[in-house]
PDB file of C-alpha atoms in Angstrom:
ATOM      1  CA  MET A   1     199.401 -13.774 161.517  1.00 46.00           C
ATOM      2  CA  PRO A   2     196.160 -15.251 160.711  1.00 52.00           C
ATOM      3  CA  THR A   3     193.425 -14.467 163.738  1.00 64.00           C
ATOM      4  CA  MET A   4     190.673 -16.565 165.287  1.00 65.00           C
ATOM      5  CA  PRO A   5     187.157 -16.449 164.118  1.00 71.00           C
ATOM      6  CA  PRO A   6     185.167 -15.040 166.329  1.00 77.00           C
ATOM      7  CA  SER A   7     183.462 -17.713 168.961  1.00 83.00           C
ATOM      8  CA  ALA A   8     179.471 -18.506 168.768  1.00 83.00           C
ATOM      9  CA  LEU A   9     180.120 -19.138 172.374  1.00 88.00           C
ATOM     10  CA  ALA A  10     181.223 -16.637 173.938  1.00 84.00           C
ATOM     11  CA  ARG A  11     179.045 -13.265 174.785  1.00 83.00           C
ATOM     12  CA  PRO A  12     180.874  -9.902 177.193  1.00 79.00           C
ATOM     13  CA  LEU A  13     179.456  -9.230 179.783  1.00 82.00           C
ATOM     14  CA  ASP A  14     179.313  -5.064 179.242  1.00 82.00           C
ATOM     15  CA  PHE A  15     178.667  -3.603 182.906  1.00 86.00           C
ATOM     16  CA  THR A  16     176.746  -0.992 181.148  1.00 86.00           C
ATOM     17  CA  HIS A  17     173.658  -3.117 181.024  1.00 87.00           C
ATOM     18  CA  SER A  18     171.697  -3.639 184.445  1.00 93.00           C
ATOM     19  CA  SER A  19     170.820  -7.015 183.793  1.00 93.00           C
ATOM     20  CA  ASN A  20     174.474  -8.411 183.412  1.00 94.00           C
ATOM     21  CA  ARG A  21     175.438  -6.368 186.865  1.00 96.00           C
ATOM     22  CA  VAL A  22     172.216  -7.773 188.185  1.00 96.00           C
ATOM     23  CA  ALA A  23     173.604 -11.131 186.858  1.00 96.00           C
ATOM     24  CA  VAL A  24     177.388 -10.698 188.673  1.00 96.00           C
ATOM     25  CA  LEU A  25     175.982  -9.251 192.102  1.00 97.00           C
ATOM     26  CA  GLY A  26     172.870 -11.654 191.943  1.00 98.00           C
ATOM     27  CA  SER A  27     175.471 -14.853 191.784  1.00 97.00           C
ATOM     28  CA  LEU A  28     177.852 -13.227 194.352  1.00 98.00           C
ATOM     29  CA  GLY A  29     174.715 -13.065 196.619  1.00 98.00           C
ATOM     30  CA  ALA A  30     173.626 -16.621 195.896  1.00 97.00           C
ATOM     31  CA  LEU A  31     177.832 -17.964 196.175  1.00 97.00           C
ATOM     32  CA  LEU A  32     177.284 -16.458 199.786  1.00 97.00           C
ATOM     33  CA  LEU A  33     173.935 -17.263 201.181  1.00 97.00           C
ATOM     34  CA  ALA A  34     174.873 -21.337 199.922  1.00 95.00           C
ATOM     35  CA  ARG A  35     178.053 -21.271 201.726  1.00 95.00           C
ATOM     36  CA  ARG A  36     176.377 -19.864 205.016  1.00 95.00           C
ATOM     37  CA  ARG A  37     173.366 -23.153 204.237  1.00 93.00           C
ATOM     38  CA  THR A  38     175.706 -25.775 202.973  1.00 90.00           C
ATOM     39  CA  GLY A  39     178.977 -24.785 204.967  1.00 91.00           C
ATOM     40  CA  SER A  40     180.428 -25.922 201.846  1.00 92.00           C
ATOM     41  CA  TRP A  41     182.210 -23.544 199.139  1.00 94.00           C
ATOM     42  CA  LYS A  42     182.203 -26.444 196.504  1.00 93.00           C
ATOM     43  CA  GLU A  43     178.265 -26.570 196.678  1.00 93.00           C
ATOM     44  CA  ALA A  44     178.342 -22.859 197.541  1.00 95.00           C
ATOM     45  CA  VAL A  45     179.821 -22.678 193.763  1.00 96.00           C
ATOM     46  CA  ASN A  46     177.559 -25.442 192.263  1.00 94.00           C
ATOM     47  CA  VAL A  47     174.786 -23.564 193.455  1.00 96.00           C
ATOM     48  CA  ALA A  48     175.935 -20.097 192.789  1.00 97.00           C
ATOM     49  CA  GLY A  49     177.083 -21.126 188.625  1.00 97.00           C
ATOM     50  CA  ALA A  50     173.745 -23.121 188.385  1.00 96.00           C
ATOM     51  CA  CYS A  51     172.010 -19.542 189.578  1.00 97.00           C
ATOM     52  CA  PHE A  52     174.036 -17.799 186.757  1.00 97.00           C
ATOM     53  CA  LEU A  53     173.603 -20.168 184.538  1.00 97.00           C
ATOM     54  CA  ALA A  54     168.996 -19.864 185.005  1.00 97.00           C
ATOM     55  CA  TRP A  55     170.461 -16.410 184.682  1.00 98.00           C
ATOM     56  CA  ALA A  56     172.203 -16.894 181.043  1.00 97.00           C
ATOM     57  CA  THR A  57     170.444 -19.247 179.867  1.00 98.00           C
ATOM     58  CA  ALA A  58     166.999 -16.684 180.079  1.00 98.00           C
ATOM     59  CA  ARG A  59     168.737 -14.283 177.633  1.00 97.00           C
ATOM     60  CA  GLU A  60     168.853 -16.852 175.308  1.00 97.00           C
ATOM     61  CA  LEU A  61     165.167 -17.909 175.531  1.00 98.00           C
ATOM     62  CA  ASP A  62     164.138 -14.494 175.800  1.00 98.00           C
ATOM     63  CA  PRO A  63     166.617 -11.432 174.181  1.00 96.00           C
ATOM     64  CA  ASP A  64     164.151  -8.569 174.497  1.00 96.00           C
ATOM     65  CA  HIS A  65     163.029  -8.794 178.234  1.00 97.00           C
ATOM     66  CA  PRO A  66     166.238  -9.367 180.549  1.00 96.00           C
ATOM     67  CA  TRP A  67     164.084  -8.716 183.665  1.00 97.00           C
ATOM     68  CA  THR A  68     163.044 -12.436 182.925  1.00 98.00           C
ATOM     69  CA  ALA A  69     166.570 -13.253 183.696  1.00 98.00           C
ATOM     70  CA  ASN A  70     166.754 -11.403 186.416  1.00 98.00           C
ATOM     71  CA  LEU A  71     163.705 -13.572 187.645  1.00 98.00           C
ATOM     72  CA  ALA A  72     164.943 -16.032 186.706  1.00 98.00           C
ATOM     73  CA  LEU A  73     168.044 -16.594 188.910  1.00 98.00           C
ATOM     74  CA  PRO A  74     166.668 -16.432 192.324  1.00 98.00           C
ATOM     75  CA  LEU A  75     163.855 -18.607 191.144  1.00 97.00           C
ATOM     76  CA  ALA A  76     166.887 -21.289 190.278  1.00 96.00           C
ATOM     77  CA  PHE A  77     168.351 -20.575 193.860  1.00 97.00           C
ATOM     78  CA  MET A  78     165.146 -21.727 195.190  1.00 95.00           C
ATOM     79  CA  LEU A  79     164.899 -24.812 193.196  1.00 94.00           C
ATOM     80  CA  VAL A  80     169.124 -25.813 193.803  1.00 93.00           C
ATOM     81  CA  VAL A  81     170.237 -25.155 197.245  1.00 90.00           C
ATOM     82  CA  ARG A  82     168.198 -27.620 199.196  1.00 82.00           C
ATOM     83  CA  GLY A  83     170.272 -30.583 197.311  1.00 75.00           C
ATOM     84  CA  ALA A  84     173.362 -31.221 195.418  1.00 66.00           C
ATOM     85  CA  ALA A  85     173.356 -28.989 192.325  1.00 77.00           C
ATOM     86  CA  ASN A  86     175.988 -29.897 189.808  1.00 84.00           C
ATOM     87  CA  PRO A  87     176.215 -26.985 187.178  1.00 91.00           C
ATOM     88  CA  LEU A  88     178.055 -28.737 184.654  1.00 91.00           C
ATOM     89  CA  PRO A  89     174.988 -30.535 182.454  1.00 92.00           C
ATOM     90  CA  ALA A  90     172.910 -26.779 182.931  1.00 92.00           C
ATOM     91  CA  ALA A  91     176.446 -25.267 181.218  1.00 95.00           C
ATOM     92  CA  GLY A  92     175.796 -28.109 177.906  1.00 94.00           C
ATOM     93  CA  THR A  93     172.157 -26.709 177.499  1.00 95.00           C
ATOM     94  CA  MET A  94     172.792 -23.056 177.694  1.00 96.00           C
ATOM     95  CA  SER A  95     175.580 -23.937 175.077  1.00 95.00           C
ATOM     96  CA  GLY A  96     173.641 -25.636 172.965  1.00 95.00           C
ATOM     97  CA  LEU A  97     170.607 -22.872 173.289  1.00 96.00           C
ATOM     98  CA  ARG A  98     172.796 -20.344 172.749  1.00 96.00           C
ATOM     99  CA  MET A  99     174.141 -21.883 169.264  1.00 94.00           C
ATOM    100  CA  LEU A 100     170.631 -22.309 168.070  1.00 95.00           C
ATOM    101  CA  ALA A 101     169.693 -18.879 169.623  1.00 95.00           C
ATOM    102  CA  GLY A 102     172.584 -17.432 167.339  1.00 93.00           C
ATOM    103  CA  THR A 103     172.317 -13.932 169.369  1.00 93.00           C
ATOM    104  CA  THR A 104     176.196 -13.772 168.848  1.00 91.00           C
ATOM    105  CA  GLY A 105     175.424 -13.601 165.382  1.00 89.00           C
ATOM    106  CA  GLU A 106     178.767 -15.855 164.465  1.00 86.00           C
ATOM    107  CA  ALA A 107     178.948 -19.261 162.541  1.00 84.00           C
ATOM    108  CA  PRO A 108     180.231 -22.492 164.973  1.00 85.00           C
ATOM    109  CA  THR A 109     183.830 -22.422 164.923  1.00 85.00           C
ATOM    110  CA  PRO A 110     185.899 -25.842 165.619  1.00 85.00           C
ATOM    111  CA  VAL A 111     187.349 -24.364 168.543  1.00 88.00           C
ATOM    112  CA  ASP A 112     182.940 -24.182 169.164  1.00 89.00           C
ATOM    113  CA  THR A 113     182.432 -27.786 167.945  1.00 88.00           C
ATOM    114  CA  ALA A 114     185.158 -28.844 170.224  1.00 90.00           C
ATOM    115  CA  ALA A 115     184.041 -27.225 173.244  1.00 92.00           C
ATOM    116  CA  MET A 116     180.867 -28.491 172.170  1.00 92.00           C
ATOM    117  CA  LEU A 117     182.443 -32.179 172.520  1.00 93.00           C
ATOM    118  CA  ALA A 118     183.835 -31.395 175.875  1.00 95.00           C
ATOM    119  CA  GLN A 119     179.959 -30.147 177.434  1.00 95.00           C
ATOM    120  CA  THR A 120     178.169 -32.737 175.528  1.00 95.00           C
ATOM    121  CA  GLY A 121     180.627 -35.042 177.259  1.00 95.00           C
ATOM    122  CA  LEU A 122     179.880 -33.591 180.837  1.00 93.00           C
ATOM    123  CA  SER A 123     176.663 -33.416 179.925  1.00 91.00           C
ATOM    124  CA  ALA A 124     176.625 -37.175 179.251  1.00 91.00           C
ATOM    125  CA  ARG A 125     178.277 -38.078 182.687  1.00 92.00           C
ATOM    126  CA  PHE A 126     176.315 -36.086 185.175  1.00 89.00           C
ATOM    127  CA  GLY A 127     173.160 -35.043 183.382  1.00 86.00           C
ATOM    128  CA  GLY A 128     172.266 -38.493 181.347  1.00 85.00           C
ATOM    129  CA  ARG A 129     172.471 -39.275 177.270  1.00 86.00           C
ATOM    130  CA  LEU A 130     169.227 -37.515 176.842  1.00 84.00           C
ATOM    131  CA  GLY A 131     169.919 -34.300 178.096  1.00 82.00           C
ATOM    132  CA  ALA A 132     173.385 -33.621 176.350  1.00 91.00           C
ATOM    133  CA  LEU A 133     171.307 -34.380 173.156  1.00 90.00           C
ATOM    134  CA  LEU A 134     171.611 -30.756 173.100  1.00 92.00           C
ATOM    135  CA  PRO A 135     175.190 -29.827 173.105  1.00 92.00           C
ATOM    136  CA  ALA A 136     175.467 -32.874 170.602  1.00 92.00           C
ATOM    137  CA  LEU A 137     173.189 -31.759 168.088  1.00 90.00           C
ATOM    138  CA  ALA A 138     173.237 -27.871 168.354  1.00 91.00           C
ATOM    139  CA  PRO A 139     176.913 -28.203 166.111  1.00 87.00           C
ATOM    140  CA  TRP A 140     175.350 -29.869 163.547  1.00 84.00           C
ATOM    141  CA  LEU A 141     171.768 -27.890 163.631  1.00 85.00           C
ATOM    142  CA  SER A 142     173.588 -24.548 163.326  1.00 82.00           C
ATOM    143  CA  GLN A 143     175.591 -25.027 160.468  1.00 74.00           C
ATOM    144  CA  ARG A 144     174.636 -28.199 158.992  1.00 66.00           C
ATOM    145  CA  GLN A 145     178.729 -29.570 158.379  1.00 67.00           C
ATOM    146  CA  GLU A 146     180.151 -32.864 158.557  1.00 66.00           C
ATOM    147  CA  THR A 147     182.300 -31.458 160.898  1.00 68.00           C
ATOM    148  CA  ALA A 148     179.845 -29.986 163.872  1.00 68.00           C
ATOM    149  CA  ALA A 149     179.031 -33.961 163.913  1.00 75.00           C
ATOM    150  CA  LEU A 150     181.742 -34.451 166.291  1.00 84.00           C
ATOM    151  CA  SER A 151     180.917 -33.373 169.364  1.00 89.00           C
ATOM    152  CA  LEU A 152     178.047 -36.396 169.095  1.00 89.00           C
ATOM    153  CA  LEU A 153     181.029 -38.477 170.501  1.00 91.00           C
ATOM    154  CA  GLY A 154     180.810 -37.050 173.619  1.00 93.00           C
ATOM    155  CA  LEU A 155     177.646 -38.900 173.840  1.00 92.00           C
ATOM    156  CA  LEU A 156     179.760 -42.011 174.391  1.00 92.00           C
ATOM    157  CA  VAL A 157     180.770 -40.858 178.221  1.00 93.00           C
ATOM    158  CA  PRO A 158     179.038 -43.599 180.513  1.00 92.00           C
ATOM    159  CA  PRO A 159     176.710 -41.238 182.769  1.00 89.00           C
ATOM    160  CA  VAL A 160     176.907 -42.057 186.544  1.00 86.00           C
ATOM    161  CA  PRO A 161     174.235 -43.191 188.398  1.00 80.00           C
ATOM    162  CA  ALA A 162     171.047 -40.548 189.188  1.00 67.00           C
ATOM    163  CA  SER A 163     171.042 -38.769 192.157  1.00 62.00           C
ATOM    164  CA  THR A 164     167.956 -39.659 194.278  1.00 51.00           C
ATOM    165  CA  GLY A 165     167.968 -35.748 195.400  1.00 52.00           C
ATOM    166  CA  GLY A 166     168.587 -32.496 194.617  1.00 55.00           C
ATOM    167  CA  GLY A 167     165.624 -31.626 192.569  1.00 72.00           C
ATOM    168  CA  SER A 168     161.653 -32.116 192.471  1.00 86.00           C
ATOM    169  CA  VAL A 169     160.143 -32.474 189.325  1.00 91.00           C
ATOM    170  CA  TRP A 170     157.314 -30.110 189.485  1.00 93.00           C
ATOM    171  CA  PRO A 171     159.057 -27.019 188.572  1.00 94.00           C
ATOM    172  CA  VAL A 172     160.203 -28.849 185.042  1.00 95.00           C
ATOM    173  CA  LEU A 173     156.723 -29.994 184.966  1.00 96.00           C
ATOM    174  CA  GLY A 174     155.355 -26.310 185.522  1.00 97.00           C
ATOM    175  CA  ALA A 175     157.611 -25.270 182.760  1.00 97.00           C
ATOM    176  CA  LEU A 176     156.488 -28.308 180.168  1.00 98.00           C
ATOM    177  CA  ALA A 177     152.905 -27.068 180.729  1.00 98.00           C
ATOM    178  CA  LEU A 178     154.237 -23.324 179.793  1.00 97.00           C
ATOM    179  CA  ALA A 179     154.988 -24.677 175.989  1.00 97.00           C
ATOM    180  CA  PRO A 180     151.980 -23.947 174.067  1.00 96.00           C
ATOM    181  CA  TRP A 181     152.540 -19.904 175.617  1.00 96.00           C
ATOM    182  CA  LEU A 182     156.947 -20.513 174.669  1.00 97.00           C
ATOM    183  CA  ILE A 183     156.370 -21.696 171.132  1.00 95.00           C
ATOM    184  CA  ARG A 184     153.656 -19.378 170.329  1.00 95.00           C
ATOM    185  CA  PRO A 185     155.707 -17.167 167.245  1.00 94.00           C
ATOM    186  CA  GLU A 186     157.197 -14.206 168.371  1.00 96.00           C
ATOM    187  CA  SER A 187     159.120 -11.265 166.943  1.00 96.00           C
ATOM    188  CA  ILE A 188     162.821 -10.517 168.450  1.00 96.00           C
ATOM    189  CA  ALA A 189     163.550  -6.984 168.242  1.00 95.00           C
ATOM    190  CA  SER A 190     167.309  -7.534 169.767  1.00 94.00           C
ATOM    191  CA  SER A 191     170.362  -7.244 167.746  1.00 92.00           C
ATOM    192  CA  CYS A 192     173.402  -9.927 168.035  1.00 90.00           C
ATOM    193  CA  ASP A 193     176.371  -9.486 170.055  1.00 86.00           C
ATOM    194  CA  ARG A 194     178.692  -8.834 167.119  1.00 82.00           C
ATOM    195  CA  ALA A 195     176.779  -8.827 163.393  1.00 82.00           C
ATOM    196  CA  ALA A 196     174.916  -6.257 162.330  1.00 81.00           C
ATOM    197  CA  ARG A 197     171.539  -7.804 162.336  1.00 89.00           C
ATOM    198  CA  PRO A 198     168.935  -8.586 164.655  1.00 93.00           C
ATOM    199  CA  VAL A 199     168.464 -11.979 165.948  1.00 95.00           C
ATOM    200  CA  ARG A 200     166.680 -14.254 164.231  1.00 95.00           C
ATOM    201  CA  ASP A 201     162.806 -15.095 165.766  1.00 96.00           C
ATOM    202  CA  SER A 202     162.943 -18.517 163.871  1.00 95.00           C
ATOM    203  CA  ASP A 203     166.385 -19.252 165.607  1.00 96.00           C
ATOM    204  CA  VAL A 204     164.869 -18.183 169.108  1.00 97.00           C
ATOM    205  CA  GLN A 205     161.526 -20.222 168.092  1.00 97.00           C
ATOM    206  CA  GLN A 206     163.586 -22.847 167.526  1.00 96.00           C
ATOM    207  CA  ALA A 207     165.983 -22.390 170.918  1.00 97.00           C
ATOM    208  CA  ARG A 208     162.824 -22.573 172.760  1.00 98.00           C
ATOM    209  CA  SER A 209     161.378 -25.833 171.231  1.00 97.00           C
ATOM    210  CA  ALA A 210     165.256 -27.151 171.848  1.00 96.00           C
ATOM    211  CA  ALA A 211     164.805 -26.314 175.981  1.00 97.00           C
ATOM    212  CA  LEU A 212     161.397 -28.009 176.474  1.00 97.00           C
ATOM    213  CA  ALA A 213     162.598 -30.898 174.304  1.00 94.00           C
ATOM    214  CA  VAL A 214     165.621 -31.218 177.358  1.00 93.00           C
ATOM    215  CA  LEU A 215     163.006 -30.326 180.103  1.00 95.00           C
ATOM    216  CA  GLY A 216     160.893 -33.194 178.839  1.00 94.00           C
ATOM    217  CA  ALA A 217     163.748 -36.041 178.648  1.00 90.00           C
ATOM    218  CA  ALA A 218     165.066 -34.810 181.734  1.00 89.00           C
ATOM    219  CA  VAL A 219     161.882 -36.084 183.455  1.00 91.00           C
ATOM    220  CA  LEU A 220     161.239 -39.393 180.841  1.00 90.00           C
ATOM    221  CA  SER A 221     165.510 -40.671 182.338  1.00 86.00           C
ATOM    222  CA  ARG A 222     164.660 -39.061 185.913  1.00 86.00           C
ATOM    223  CA  ARG A 223     167.050 -36.513 185.650  1.00 86.00           C
ATOM    224  CA  HIS A 224     165.531 -33.676 186.336  1.00 88.00           C
ATOM    225  CA  GLN A 225     167.682 -32.523 188.890  1.00 87.00           C
ATOM    226  CA  ALA A 226     170.337 -31.647 186.389  1.00 88.00           C
ATOM    227  CA  GLN A 227     167.550 -29.456 184.702  1.00 91.00           C
ATOM    228  CA  GLN A 228     166.681 -27.436 187.196  1.00 94.00           C
ATOM    229  CA  PRO A 229     168.137 -24.236 185.779  1.00 95.00           C
ATOM    230  CA  LEU A 230     166.814 -24.480 182.575  1.00 96.00           C
ATOM    231  CA  ALA A 231     163.333 -24.919 184.626  1.00 96.00           C
ATOM    232  CA  ALA A 232     163.623 -21.911 185.882  1.00 97.00           C
ATOM    233  CA  ALA A 233     164.684 -19.764 182.619  1.00 98.00           C
ATOM    234  CA  VAL A 234     161.782 -21.712 180.514  1.00 98.00           C
ATOM    235  CA  LEU A 235     159.681 -20.521 183.212  1.00 98.00           C
ATOM    236  CA  THR A 236     159.783 -17.285 183.842  1.00 98.00           C
ATOM    237  CA  VAL A 237     160.057 -17.074 179.957  1.00 98.00           C
ATOM    238  CA  GLY A 238     156.784 -19.333 179.399  1.00 98.00           C
ATOM    239  CA  LEU A 239     154.973 -16.765 182.289  1.00 97.00           C
ATOM    240  CA  ARG A 240     155.661 -13.912 180.949  1.00 98.00           C
ATOM    241  CA  ARG A 241     154.315 -15.071 176.943  1.00 97.00           C
ATOM    242  CA  LEU A 242     151.758 -16.714 179.373  1.00 96.00           C
ATOM    243  CA  THR A 243     150.717 -13.082 180.157  1.00 93.00           C
ATOM    244  CA  SER A 244     151.702 -10.744 177.820  1.00 84.00           C
ATOM    245  CA  PRO A 245     149.001  -9.773 174.603  1.00 62.00           C
TER     246      PRO A 245
END
């Protein structure tokens, strides 16, 4: 019986690594704190999801330095807990960045492309079409095959009106201000999850550039509240690059 090829999106949470334990415990703490603050389990789950996605996004953008992800999680909590958090656009962004960074070491599968189609639709619905371009384009940018372009169909989903609250534009602008340091070339030493090779420097640099493009699109479309987890990740990684020799 044929087996399915390994996914380019699925990454295991290995609890032998302290950063992964921080992600789970931090997300649980965010859930409980948000529940106490908002009085709603739904809002609390959304906040916790946004915090975890900030952590996961920073891990894709900065594979060699897990502490930047550990800082991105509480920063995301501070950015999203005051308003209506919706982690769906951030999930599409994180998946697109993971595919571009190639941290699993696997090529996107048809199942991955279908997953990106669904995430593109959700991102377009709740984060606007500009913000959905990354999950829409990531499969094609990763493998340059015609079938990978199917995820672009998710852009046809009509967006809901942008929320007027739930996130300040200043963290996004602050993250964009770190662009010169974030996109500066850097050698990556981390290995892929399931491939016997290091993560490629050029792939991580491509993912970092894409993250900045998403933040710029969020500002232009006034959907910055949908990308607060990404802003938290870019801020922590960008500040590390700024302060590193």
